[in-house]
mmCIF file with all atom_site columns, C-alpha atoms in Angstrom:
data_model
loop_
_atom_site.group_PDB
_atom_site.id
_atom_site.type_symbol
_atom_site.label_atom_id
_atom_site.label_alt_id
_atom_site.label_comp_id
_atom_site.label_asym_id
_atom_site.label_entity_id
_atom_site.label_seq_id
_atom_site.pdbx_PDB_ins_code
_atom_site.Cartn_x
_atom_site.Cartn_y
_atom_site.Cartn_z
_atom_site.occupancy
_atom_site.B_iso_or_equiv
_atom_site.pdbx_formal_charge
_atom_site.auth_seq_id
_atom_site.auth_comp_id
_atom_site.auth_asym_id
_atom_site.auth_atom_id
_atom_site.pdbx_PDB_model_num
ATOM 1  C CA . MET A 1 1  ? 116.286 62.617  82.065  1.00 69.00 ? 465 MET A CA 1
ATOM 2  C CA . THR A 1 2  ? 120.102 63.106  82.646  1.00 78.00 ? 466 THR A CA 1
ATOM 3  C CA . ASP A 1 3  ? 122.285 61.172  79.343  1.00 89.00 ? 467 ASP A CA 1
ATOM 4  C CA . ASP A 1 4  ? 124.653 58.522  80.480  1.00 92.00 ? 468 ASP A CA 1
ATOM 5  C CA . GLY A 1 5  ? 127.844 59.699  81.728  1.00 92.00 ? 469 GLY A CA 1
ATOM 6  C CA . THR A 1 6  ? 129.725 60.872  85.320  1.00 93.00 ? 470 THR A CA 1
ATOM 7  C CA . TYR A 1 7  ? 128.466 64.025  86.732  1.00 94.00 ? 471 TYR A CA 1
ATOM 8  C CA . THR A 1 8  ? 129.497 65.617  89.971  1.00 94.00 ? 472 THR A CA 1
ATOM 9  C CA . ALA A 1 9  ? 126.748 66.209  93.051  1.00 95.00 ? 473 ALA A CA 1
ATOM 10 C CA . THR A 1 10 ? 125.166 68.018  95.909  1.00 95.00 ? 474 THR A CA 1
ATOM 11 C CA . VAL A 1 11 ? 123.871 66.875  98.447  1.00 96.00 ? 475 VAL A CA 1
ATOM 12 C CA . ASP A 1 12 ? 121.045 69.256  98.770  1.00 96.00 ? 476 ASP A CA 1
ATOM 13 C CA . ARG A 1 13 ? 118.971 68.403  101.104 1.00 96.00 ? 477 ARG A CA 1
ATOM 14 C CA . ILE A 1 14 ? 118.350 65.241  103.097 1.00 95.00 ? 478 ILE A CA 1
ATOM 15 C CA . GLU A 1 15 ? 114.389 64.659  103.990 1.00 95.00 ? 479 GLU A CA 1
ATOM 16 C CA . GLU A 1 16 ? 112.551 62.095  106.312 1.00 95.00 ? 480 GLU A CA 1
ATOM 17 C CA . GLY A 1 17 ? 115.873 59.256  105.055 1.00 94.00 ? 481 GLY A CA 1
ATOM 18 C CA . ILE A 1 18 ? 116.054 60.979  101.128 1.00 96.00 ? 482 ILE A CA 1
ATOM 19 C CA . ALA A 1 19 ? 119.321 62.641  100.023 1.00 96.00 ? 483 ALA A CA 1
ATOM 20 C CA . VAL A 1 20 ? 117.898 65.149  96.914  1.00 97.00 ? 484 VAL A CA 1
ATOM 21 C CA . CYS A 1 21 ? 121.225 65.869  94.413  1.00 95.00 ? 485 CYS A CA 1
ATOM 22 C CA . LEU A 1 22 ? 121.354 68.167  92.627  1.00 95.00 ? 486 LEU A CA 1
ATOM 23 C CA . LEU A 1 23 ? 123.529 66.976  89.188  1.00 95.00 ? 487 LEU A CA 1
ATOM 24 C CA . GLU A 1 24 ? 125.597 69.292  87.238  1.00 93.00 ? 488 GLU A CA 1
ATOM 25 C CA . ASP A 1 25 ? 126.520 70.011  84.057  1.00 88.00 ? 489 ASP A CA 1
ATOM 26 C CA . ASP A 1 26 ? 129.371 72.244  83.660  1.00 87.00 ? 490 ASP A CA 1
ATOM 27 C CA . GLY A 1 27 ? 127.820 74.481  86.584  1.00 85.00 ? 491 GLY A CA 1
ATOM 28 C CA . GLU A 1 28 ? 125.103 74.587  85.274  1.00 92.00 ? 492 GLU A CA 1
ATOM 29 C CA . VAL A 1 29 ? 122.356 72.425  87.394  1.00 94.00 ? 493 VAL A CA 1
ATOM 30 C CA . VAL A 1 30 ? 120.428 69.907  84.411  1.00 93.00 ? 494 VAL A CA 1
ATOM 31 C CA . ASP A 1 31 ? 118.666 67.461  87.240  1.00 93.00 ? 495 ASP A CA 1
ATOM 32 C CA . GLU A 1 32 ? 117.736 66.528  90.238  1.00 94.00 ? 496 GLU A CA 1
ATOM 33 C CA . ARG A 1 33 ? 117.854 62.507  92.455  1.00 94.00 ? 497 ARG A CA 1
ATOM 34 C CA . HIS A 1 34 ? 117.415 61.106  95.300  1.00 94.00 ? 498 HIS A CA 1
ATOM 35 C CA . LEU A 1 35 ? 118.385 58.897  96.899  1.00 93.00 ? 499 LEU A CA 1
ATOM 36 C CA . ASP A 1 36 ? 117.982 56.369  100.266 1.00 94.00 ? 500 ASP A CA 1
ATOM 37 C CA . ARG A 1 37 ? 120.013 57.694  103.126 1.00 94.00 ? 501 ARG A CA 1
ATOM 38 C CA . GLU A 1 38 ? 122.112 54.696  103.399 1.00 93.00 ? 502 GLU A CA 1
ATOM 39 C CA . ARG A 1 39 ? 123.342 55.638  99.374  1.00 93.00 ? 503 ARG A CA 1
ATOM 40 C CA . LEU A 1 40 ? 125.219 57.506  100.227 1.00 93.00 ? 504 LEU A CA 1
ATOM 41 C CA . PRO A 1 41 ? 129.288 57.068  102.631 1.00 89.00 ? 505 PRO A CA 1
ATOM 42 C CA . ALA A 1 42 ? 128.887 56.892  106.276 1.00 85.00 ? 506 ALA A CA 1
ATOM 43 C CA . ASP A 1 43 ? 130.517 60.242  106.006 1.00 83.00 ? 507 ASP A CA 1
ATOM 44 C CA . CYS A 1 44 ? 128.255 62.315  103.742 1.00 89.00 ? 508 CYS A CA 1
ATOM 45 C CA . ASP A 1 45 ? 125.924 65.003  104.823 1.00 91.00 ? 509 ASP A CA 1
ATOM 46 C CA . GLU A 1 46 ? 123.829 68.038  103.008 1.00 93.00 ? 510 GLU A CA 1
ATOM 47 C CA . GLY A 1 47 ? 126.955 70.118  100.929 1.00 93.00 ? 511 GLY A CA 1
ATOM 48 C CA . ALA A 1 48 ? 128.481 66.911  100.699 1.00 95.00 ? 512 ALA A CA 1
ATOM 49 C CA . VAL A 1 49 ? 130.393 67.335  97.105  1.00 95.00 ? 513 VAL A CA 1
ATOM 50 C CA . LEU A 1 50 ? 129.543 63.260  95.255  1.00 95.00 ? 514 LEU A CA 1
ATOM 51 C CA . GLU A 1 51 ? 130.932 62.007  91.999  1.00 94.00 ? 515 GLU A CA 1
ATOM 52 C CA . LEU A 1 52 ? 127.817 60.070  89.808  1.00 92.00 ? 516 LEU A CA 1
ATOM 53 C CA . THR A 1 53 ? 128.079 57.924  87.244  1.00 93.00 ? 517 THR A CA 1
ATOM 54 C CA . VAL A 1 54 ? 124.912 57.234  85.481  1.00 92.00 ? 518 VAL A CA 1
ATOM 55 C CA . ARG A 1 55 ? 123.719 54.313  83.426  1.00 94.00 ? 519 ARG A CA 1
ATOM 56 C CA . ALA A 1 56 ? 120.702 53.475  81.655  1.00 92.00 ? 520 ALA A CA 1
ATOM 57 C CA . ASP A 1 57 ? 119.103 56.203  83.606  1.00 89.00 ? 521 ASP A CA 1
ATOM 58 C CA . ARG A 1 58 ? 119.788 54.836  86.955  1.00 91.00 ? 522 ARG A CA 1
ATOM 59 C CA . ILE A 1 59 ? 122.669 55.921  89.227  1.00 91.00 ? 523 ILE A CA 1
ATOM 60 C CA . GLU A 1 60 ? 125.784 53.221  89.498  1.00 92.00 ? 524 GLU A CA 1
ATOM 61 C CA . GLU A 1 61 ? 128.026 54.097  90.781  1.00 93.00 ? 525 GLU A CA 1
ATOM 62 C CA . LEU A 1 62 ? 128.537 57.353  93.735  1.00 94.00 ? 526 LEU A CA 1
ATOM 63 C CA . SER A 1 63 ? 131.769 58.844  95.422  1.00 94.00 ? 527 SER A CA 1
ATOM 64 C CA . PHE A 1 64 ? 132.118 61.407  97.686  1.00 95.00 ? 528 PHE A CA 1
ATOM 65 C CA . ASP A 1 65 ? 134.514 64.094  97.359  1.00 94.00 ? 529 ASP A CA 1
ATOM 66 C CA . PRO A 1 66 ? 136.217 65.776  100.745 1.00 93.00 ? 530 PRO A CA 1
ATOM 67 C CA . GLU A 1 67 ? 138.603 67.955  98.940  1.00 94.00 ? 531 GLU A CA 1
ATOM 68 C CA . ARG A 1 68 ? 135.826 69.255  97.017  1.00 92.00 ? 532 ARG A CA 1
ATOM 69 C CA . THR A 1 69 ? 133.564 69.359  100.041 1.00 92.00 ? 533 THR A CA 1
ATOM 70 C CA . ARG A 1 70 ? 135.640 71.609  102.050 1.00 93.00 ? 534 ARG A CA 1
ATOM 71 C CA . GLU A 1 71 ? 136.750 73.995  99.124  1.00 93.00 ? 535 GLU A CA 1
ATOM 72 C CA . ARG A 1 72 ? 132.912 74.954  97.882  1.00 88.00 ? 536 ARG A CA 1
ATOM 73 C CA . ARG A 1 73 ? 131.578 75.304  102.142 1.00 88.00 ? 537 ARG A CA 1
ATOM 74 C CA . GLU A 1 74 ? 134.682 77.648  102.352 1.00 93.00 ? 538 GLU A CA 1
ATOM 75 C CA . ARG A 1 75 ? 133.938 79.271  99.196  1.00 91.00 ? 539 ARG A CA 1
ATOM 76 C CA . ALA A 1 76 ? 130.309 80.144  100.172 1.00 87.00 ? 540 ALA A CA 1
ATOM 77 C CA . GLN A 1 77 ? 131.121 80.763  104.115 1.00 89.00 ? 541 GLN A CA 1
ATOM 78 C CA . ARG A 1 78 ? 133.792 83.438  101.972 1.00 92.00 ? 542 ARG A CA 1
ATOM 79 C CA . ARG A 1 79 ? 130.967 85.274  100.444 1.00 90.00 ? 543 ARG A CA 1
ATOM 80 C CA . PHE A 1 80 ? 128.382 84.956  103.251 1.00 88.00 ? 544 PHE A CA 1
ATOM 81 C CA . ASP A 1 81 ? 131.550 87.067  105.561 1.00 89.00 ? 545 ASP A CA 1
ATOM 82 C CA . ARG A 1 82 ? 131.545 88.777  102.881 1.00 89.00 ? 546 ARG A CA 1
ATOM 83 C CA . LEU A 1 83 ? 127.944 89.696  102.324 1.00 89.00 ? 547 LEU A CA 1
ATOM 84 C CA . SER A 1 84 ? 126.981 90.250  105.758 1.00 88.00 ? 548 SER A CA 1
ATOM 85 C CA . ARG A 1 85 ? 129.395 93.319  105.527 1.00 84.00 ? 549 ARG A CA 1
ATOM 86 C CA . ARG A 1 86 ? 128.405 96.178  106.619 1.00 76.00 ? 550 ARG A CA 1
ATOM 87 C CA . PRO A 1 87 ? 129.454 98.663  103.328 1.00 72.00 ? 551 PRO A CA 1
ATOM 88 C CA . ASP A 1 88 ? 131.592 100.648 106.069 1.00 70.00 ? 552 ASP A CA 1
ATOM 89 C CA . GLU A 1 89 ? 133.744 98.138  107.146 1.00 63.00 ? 553 GLU A CA 1
ATOM 90 C CA . ASP A 1 90 ? 134.796 97.404  103.543 1.00 57.00 ? 554 ASP A CA 1
ATOM 91 C CA . ARG A 1 91 ? 135.815 101.053 103.348 1.00 58.00 ? 555 ARG A CA 1
ATOM 92 C CA . GLU A 1 92 ? 138.108 100.012 106.654 1.00 55.00 ? 556 GLU A CA 1
ATOM 93 C CA . GLU A 1 93 ? 140.189 97.286  104.557 1.00 53.00 ? 557 GLU A CA 1
#
């Protein structure tokens, strides 16, 4: 059970019309919530970053944060690119 407050959440996956959202506090995952896909804004998909307001253990408000979504995806892509390079490629740069 998550305390009342506002959390950053990431849509981890969408399965059979249910969005699985991971709630974060100070960068750490603190809870997992399941939402009907219809509750998400139309332009949200897996990996989307949301801001959720929880009151009395219910999600009262949610909004999509396209800028943070873009930043996280770019960071993840850079990390993937760096990890996929061969060690000898790093020396050439």
